[in-house]
Coordinates of C-alpha atoms in Angstrom, one line a residue:
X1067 CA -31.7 45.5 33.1
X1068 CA -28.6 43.3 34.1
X1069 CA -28.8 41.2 36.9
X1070 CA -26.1 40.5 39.4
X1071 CA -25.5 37.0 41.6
X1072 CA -23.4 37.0 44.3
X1073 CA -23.1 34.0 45.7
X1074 CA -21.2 32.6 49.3
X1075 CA -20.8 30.6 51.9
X1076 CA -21.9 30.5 55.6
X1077 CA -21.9 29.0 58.5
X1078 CA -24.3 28.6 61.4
X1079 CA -23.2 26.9 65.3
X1080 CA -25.6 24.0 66.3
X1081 CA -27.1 24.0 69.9
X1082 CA -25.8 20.8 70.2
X1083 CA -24.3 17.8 67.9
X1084 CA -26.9 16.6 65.6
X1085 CA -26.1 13.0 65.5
X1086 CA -27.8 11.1 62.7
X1087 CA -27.1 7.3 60.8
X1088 CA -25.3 9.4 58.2
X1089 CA -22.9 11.3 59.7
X1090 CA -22.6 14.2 63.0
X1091 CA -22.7 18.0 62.2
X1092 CA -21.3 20.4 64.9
X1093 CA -22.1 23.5 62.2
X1094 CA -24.5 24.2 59.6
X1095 CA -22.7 25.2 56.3
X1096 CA -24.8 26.7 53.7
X1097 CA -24.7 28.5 50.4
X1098 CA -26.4 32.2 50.5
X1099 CA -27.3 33.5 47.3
X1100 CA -28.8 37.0 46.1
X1101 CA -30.0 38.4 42.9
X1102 CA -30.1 41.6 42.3
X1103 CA -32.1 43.9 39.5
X1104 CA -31.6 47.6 39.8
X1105 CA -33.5 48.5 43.2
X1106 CA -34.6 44.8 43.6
X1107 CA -33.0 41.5 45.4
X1108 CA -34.1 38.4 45.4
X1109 CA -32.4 36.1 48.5
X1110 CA -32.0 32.3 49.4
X1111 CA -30.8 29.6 50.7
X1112 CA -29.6 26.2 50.7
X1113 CA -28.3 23.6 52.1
X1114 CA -25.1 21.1 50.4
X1115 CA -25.6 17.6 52.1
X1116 CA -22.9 14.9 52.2
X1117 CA -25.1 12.2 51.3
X1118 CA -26.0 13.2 47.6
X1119 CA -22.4 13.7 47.3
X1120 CA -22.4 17.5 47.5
X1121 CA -20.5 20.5 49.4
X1122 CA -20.4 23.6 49.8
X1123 CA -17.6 24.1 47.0
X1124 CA -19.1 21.6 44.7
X1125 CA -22.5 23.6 44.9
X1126 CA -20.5 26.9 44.7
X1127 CA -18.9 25.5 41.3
X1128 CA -22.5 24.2 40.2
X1129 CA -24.0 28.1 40.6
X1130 CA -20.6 30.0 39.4
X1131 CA -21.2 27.0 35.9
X1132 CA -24.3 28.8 35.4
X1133 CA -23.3 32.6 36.3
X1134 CA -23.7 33.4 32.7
X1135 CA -27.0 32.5 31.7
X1136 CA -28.3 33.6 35.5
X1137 CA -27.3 37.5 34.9
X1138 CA -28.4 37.3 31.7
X1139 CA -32.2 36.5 32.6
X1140 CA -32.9 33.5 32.7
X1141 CA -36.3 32.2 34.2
X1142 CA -36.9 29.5 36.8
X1143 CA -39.0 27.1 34.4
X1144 CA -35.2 27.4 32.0
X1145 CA -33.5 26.6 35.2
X1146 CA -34.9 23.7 35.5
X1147 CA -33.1 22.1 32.3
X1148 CA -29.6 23.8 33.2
X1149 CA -29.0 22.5 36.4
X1150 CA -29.7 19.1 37.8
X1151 CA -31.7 19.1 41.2
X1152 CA -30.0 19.6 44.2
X1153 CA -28.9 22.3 46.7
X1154 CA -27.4 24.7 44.0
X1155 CA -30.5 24.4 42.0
X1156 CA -32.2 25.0 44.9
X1157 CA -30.6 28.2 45.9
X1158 CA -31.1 29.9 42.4
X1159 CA -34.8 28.5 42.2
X1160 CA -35.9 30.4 45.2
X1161 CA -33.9 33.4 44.8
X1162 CA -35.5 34.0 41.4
X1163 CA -39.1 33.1 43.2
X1164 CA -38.1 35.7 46.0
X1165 CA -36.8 38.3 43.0
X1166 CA -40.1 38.0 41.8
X1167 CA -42.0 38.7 44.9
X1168 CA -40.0 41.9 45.6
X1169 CA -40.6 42.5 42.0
X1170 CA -44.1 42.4 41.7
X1171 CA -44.7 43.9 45.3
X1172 CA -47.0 40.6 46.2
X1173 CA -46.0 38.2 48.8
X1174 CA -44.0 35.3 47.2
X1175 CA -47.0 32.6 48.3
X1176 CA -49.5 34.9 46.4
X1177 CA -47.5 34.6 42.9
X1178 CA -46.8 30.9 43.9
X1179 CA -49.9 30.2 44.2
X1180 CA -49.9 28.5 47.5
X1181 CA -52.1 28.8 50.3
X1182 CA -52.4 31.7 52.8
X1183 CA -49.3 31.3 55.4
X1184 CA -50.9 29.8 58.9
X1185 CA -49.8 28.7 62.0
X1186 CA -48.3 25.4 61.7
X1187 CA -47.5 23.2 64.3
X1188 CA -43.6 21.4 63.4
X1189 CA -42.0 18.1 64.7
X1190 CA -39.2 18.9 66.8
X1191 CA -35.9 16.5 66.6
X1192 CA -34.4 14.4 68.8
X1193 CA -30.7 13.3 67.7
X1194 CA -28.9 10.1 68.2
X1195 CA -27.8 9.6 71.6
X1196 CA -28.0 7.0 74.7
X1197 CA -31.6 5.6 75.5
X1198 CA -31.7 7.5 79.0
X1199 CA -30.6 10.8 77.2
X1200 CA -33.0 11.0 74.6
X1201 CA -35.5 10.4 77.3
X1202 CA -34.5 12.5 79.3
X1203 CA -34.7 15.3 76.7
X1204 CA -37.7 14.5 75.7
X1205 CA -39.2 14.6 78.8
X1206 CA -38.3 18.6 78.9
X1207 CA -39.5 19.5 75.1
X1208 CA -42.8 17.0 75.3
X1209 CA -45.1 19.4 76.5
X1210 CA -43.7 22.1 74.7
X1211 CA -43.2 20.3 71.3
X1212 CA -45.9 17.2 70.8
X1213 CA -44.8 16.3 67.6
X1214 CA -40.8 14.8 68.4
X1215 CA -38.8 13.0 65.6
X1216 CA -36.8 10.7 67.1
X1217 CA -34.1 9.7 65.1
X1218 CA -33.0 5.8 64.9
X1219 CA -29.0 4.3 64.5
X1220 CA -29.8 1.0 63.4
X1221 CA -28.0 -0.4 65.9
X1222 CA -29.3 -2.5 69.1
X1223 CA -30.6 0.1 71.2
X1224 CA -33.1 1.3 68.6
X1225 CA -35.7 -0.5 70.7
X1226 CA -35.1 1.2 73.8
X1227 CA -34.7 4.6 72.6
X1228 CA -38.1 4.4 70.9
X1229 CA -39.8 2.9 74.7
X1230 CA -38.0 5.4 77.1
X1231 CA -39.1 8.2 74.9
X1232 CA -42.7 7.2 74.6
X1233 CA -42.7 6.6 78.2
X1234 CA -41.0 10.1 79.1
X1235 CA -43.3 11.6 76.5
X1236 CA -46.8 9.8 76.7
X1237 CA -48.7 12.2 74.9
X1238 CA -47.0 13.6 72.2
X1239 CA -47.1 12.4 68.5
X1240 CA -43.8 10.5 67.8
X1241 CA -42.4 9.7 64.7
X1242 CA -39.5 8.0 63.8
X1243 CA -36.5 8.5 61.4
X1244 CA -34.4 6.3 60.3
X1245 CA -32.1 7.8 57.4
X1246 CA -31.5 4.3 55.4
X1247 CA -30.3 2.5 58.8
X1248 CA -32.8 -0.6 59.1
X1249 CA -32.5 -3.9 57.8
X1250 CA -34.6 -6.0 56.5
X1251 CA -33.6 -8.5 59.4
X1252 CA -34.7 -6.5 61.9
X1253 CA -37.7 -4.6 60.1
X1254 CA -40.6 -6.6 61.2
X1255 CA -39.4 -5.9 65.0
X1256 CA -39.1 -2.4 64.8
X1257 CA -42.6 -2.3 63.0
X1258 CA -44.0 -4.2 66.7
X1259 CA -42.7 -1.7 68.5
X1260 CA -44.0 0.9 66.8
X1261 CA -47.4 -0.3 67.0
X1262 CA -46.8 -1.1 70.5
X1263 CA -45.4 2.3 71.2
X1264 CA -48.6 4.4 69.5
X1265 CA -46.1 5.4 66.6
X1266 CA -47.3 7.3 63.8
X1267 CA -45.0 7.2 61.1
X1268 CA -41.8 5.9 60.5
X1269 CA -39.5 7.5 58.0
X1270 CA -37.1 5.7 55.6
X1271 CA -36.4 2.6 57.0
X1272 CA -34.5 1.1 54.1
X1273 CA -31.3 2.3 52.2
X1274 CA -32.5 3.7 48.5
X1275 CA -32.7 0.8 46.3
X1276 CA -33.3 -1.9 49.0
X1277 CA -36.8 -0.8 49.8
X1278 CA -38.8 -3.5 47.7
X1279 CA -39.5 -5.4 51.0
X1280 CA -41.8 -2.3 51.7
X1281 CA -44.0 -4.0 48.9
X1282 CA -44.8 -6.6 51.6
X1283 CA -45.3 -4.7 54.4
X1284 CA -49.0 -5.5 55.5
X1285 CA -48.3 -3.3 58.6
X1286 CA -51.5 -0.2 59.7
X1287 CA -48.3 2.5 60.3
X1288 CA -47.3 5.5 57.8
X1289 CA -44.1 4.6 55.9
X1290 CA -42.4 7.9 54.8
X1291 CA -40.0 8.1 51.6
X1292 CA -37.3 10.9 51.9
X1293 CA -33.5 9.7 50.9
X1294 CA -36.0 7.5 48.2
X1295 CA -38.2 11.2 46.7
X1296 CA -36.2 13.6 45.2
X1297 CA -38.3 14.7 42.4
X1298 CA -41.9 13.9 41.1
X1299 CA -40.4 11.3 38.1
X1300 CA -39.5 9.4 41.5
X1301 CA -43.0 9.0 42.7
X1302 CA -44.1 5.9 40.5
X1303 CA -41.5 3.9 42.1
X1304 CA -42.6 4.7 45.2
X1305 CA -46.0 3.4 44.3
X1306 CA -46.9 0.1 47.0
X1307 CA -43.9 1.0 49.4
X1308 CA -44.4 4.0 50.6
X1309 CA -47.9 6.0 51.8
X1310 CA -46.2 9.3 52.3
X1311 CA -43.1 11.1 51.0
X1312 CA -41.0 14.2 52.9
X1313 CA -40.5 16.9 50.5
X1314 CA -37.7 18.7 50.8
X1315 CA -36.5 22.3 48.7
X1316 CA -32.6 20.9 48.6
X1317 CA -33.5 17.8 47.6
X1318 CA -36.8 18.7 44.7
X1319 CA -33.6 21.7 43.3
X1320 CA -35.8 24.0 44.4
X1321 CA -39.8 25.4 45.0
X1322 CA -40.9 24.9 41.4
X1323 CA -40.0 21.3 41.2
X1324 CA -41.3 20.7 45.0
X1325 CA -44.3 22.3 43.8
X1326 CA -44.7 19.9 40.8
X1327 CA -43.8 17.2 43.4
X1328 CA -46.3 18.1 45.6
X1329 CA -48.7 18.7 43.3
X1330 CA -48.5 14.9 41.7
X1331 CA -47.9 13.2 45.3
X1332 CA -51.7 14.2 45.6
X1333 CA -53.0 13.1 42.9
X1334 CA -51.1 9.8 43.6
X1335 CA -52.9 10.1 47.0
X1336 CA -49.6 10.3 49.5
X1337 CA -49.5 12.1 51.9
X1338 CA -46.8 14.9 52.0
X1339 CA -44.5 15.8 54.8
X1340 CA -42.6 19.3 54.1
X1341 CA -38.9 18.6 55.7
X1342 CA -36.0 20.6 55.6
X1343 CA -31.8 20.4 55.4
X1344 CA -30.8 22.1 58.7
X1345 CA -29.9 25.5 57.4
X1346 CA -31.5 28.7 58.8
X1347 CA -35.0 30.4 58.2
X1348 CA -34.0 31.9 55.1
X1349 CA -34.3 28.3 53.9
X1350 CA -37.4 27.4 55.6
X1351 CA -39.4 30.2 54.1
X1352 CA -40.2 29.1 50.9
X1353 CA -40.7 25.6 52.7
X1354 CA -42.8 27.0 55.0
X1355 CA -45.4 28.3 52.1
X1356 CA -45.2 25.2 50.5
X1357 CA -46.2 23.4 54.2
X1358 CA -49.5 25.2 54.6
X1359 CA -50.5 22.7 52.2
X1360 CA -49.0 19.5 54.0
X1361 CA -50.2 17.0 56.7
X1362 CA -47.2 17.0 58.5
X1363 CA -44.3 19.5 59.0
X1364 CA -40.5 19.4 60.3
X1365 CA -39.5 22.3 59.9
X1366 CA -37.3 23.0 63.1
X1367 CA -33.8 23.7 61.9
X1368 CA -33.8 27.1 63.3
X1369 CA -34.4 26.1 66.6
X1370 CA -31.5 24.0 66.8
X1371 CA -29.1 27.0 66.0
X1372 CA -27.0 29.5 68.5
X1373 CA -28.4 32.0 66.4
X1374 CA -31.0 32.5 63.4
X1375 CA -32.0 34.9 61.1
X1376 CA -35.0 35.6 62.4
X1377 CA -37.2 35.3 59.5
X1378 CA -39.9 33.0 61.0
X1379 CA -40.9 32.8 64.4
X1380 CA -41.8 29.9 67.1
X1381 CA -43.9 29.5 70.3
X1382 CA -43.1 25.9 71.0
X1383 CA -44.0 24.1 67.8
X1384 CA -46.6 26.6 66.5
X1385 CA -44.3 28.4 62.9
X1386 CA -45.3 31.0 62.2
X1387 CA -44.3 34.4 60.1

């Protein structure tokens, strides 16, 4: 039976700015793929990010390169050797792993062999912005999301952002990302006032490359790797720096691969945060399987949207299907 891929591009309007060190987003642009076999489609999404040098054309070129092979059957364990990891990998990965759930009439965690889908309790993020602001916004979402993510610039007010939003938000966890912006200069004093601050985890602090000073860090606080963990072949590098690493579906090219990643991070002993791109819920479903399994989740890019699709649901932090 032939299969058909359709493949296309939308767009989703943000809440608000989201303001990170690598760049502002006022919309979320992702690529929407279905596969379709006689009565049976298979749907996903993904999301093209700037920083690993792809768009939303690139990736459109990357899945129309492989149209071929795709309608002509290919599996997901082939896909893995066409296309290089990424967001159009991605896409196609769990679209086939959907196609397959529809196909087989069995919830797609079932034939993934994942856990049961539970109630999980997600970080919620707080962008860039002035010291005051972030506290004051945190002050409103604290007792409604106890897990915040507070998002770091590098820059001199770092320090302050971190104290007005423990002090707006005594209770809740608080984590910290970075995205690459630290220095090596200033490392040591942002690890202070973490401990000072009752922070659990801070998320790559270093740029991708620069991170050996991790190998030295003597510090009691959960250093994440994400920019740094694409794939599991990135894992042994990791090894000494890091004690826990963000998996990510765009990133890992897909759910097979961030199975496999997941899947070797344990038997490495990190722990495993499931992130996400911000995209909709359509991307955050596979994600979400794959989380029931993790000991921390960020999955809250459909809460910062004007308008979802609906396919998961939230009561504060609790995610849920």
């Amino acid at each position: 039976m032939k299969r058909i891929l359709n493949v296309r591009r939308e767009e989703f309007s943000l809440k608000e700015p989201f303001k990170i060190a690598h760049g502002t987003k006022i919309i979320s642009e992702v690529i929407y793929v279905e596969l379709i076999e006689g009565d049976y489609k298979g749907v996903a999404e993904s999301v093209p990010y700037a920083r690993y040098g792809e768009s939303c054309n690139s990736v459109i070129e990357q899945i129309e390169g492989v149209r071929t092979v795709i309608e002509q059957g290919i599996t997901r364990i082939e896909l893995q050797d066409i296309l290089a990891h990424g967001a159009a990998r991605n896409a196609l990965d769990c679209a086939l792993w959907d196609l397959a759930a529809q196909q087989q009439q069995k919830p797609l965690w079932e034939i993934a062999q994942l856990p049961k889908p539970r109630t999980l309790k997600t970080a919620y993020t707080l962008v860039i912005n002035k010291p005051d602001l972030m506290a004051r916004q945190a002050a409103n979402l604290g007792k409604k999301y106890p897990i915040l993510k507070l998002k770091l610039a590098g820059d001199k007010y770092d320090e302050q952002r971190i104290i007005k939003v423990r002090q707006a938000a005594k209770h809740a966890m608080l984590i910290l990302d970075a995205n690459e912006a630290i220095t090596a200069g200033n490392f040591v004093a942002l690890l202070d006032i973490c401990i000072a601050q009752n922070v659990a985890m801070v998320e790559q602090p270093f740029k991708v490359g620069q991170d050996d000073i991790l190998l030295k860090n003597n510090a009691k606080i959960t250093i994440c790797a994400d920019e740094s963990c694409h794939i599991a072949a990135d894992l042994e590098g990791l090894r000494g720096k890091y004690n826990m690493i963000n998996i990510k579906l765009d990133k890992a090219g897909g759910l097979t691969e961030a199975i496999k990643l997941y899947q070797q991070a344990r038997a490495l002993d990190f722990k495993i945060m499931v992130g996400c791109m911000v995209g909709s819920s359509l991307s955050l479903l596979p994600a979400y399987y794959l989380a029931s399994a993790a000991d921390l989740v960020d999955l809250d890019s459909a809460l910062l949207l004007k308008k979802d699709r609906g396919l998961l649901k939230y009561a504060g932090n609790e995610l849920f299907i």
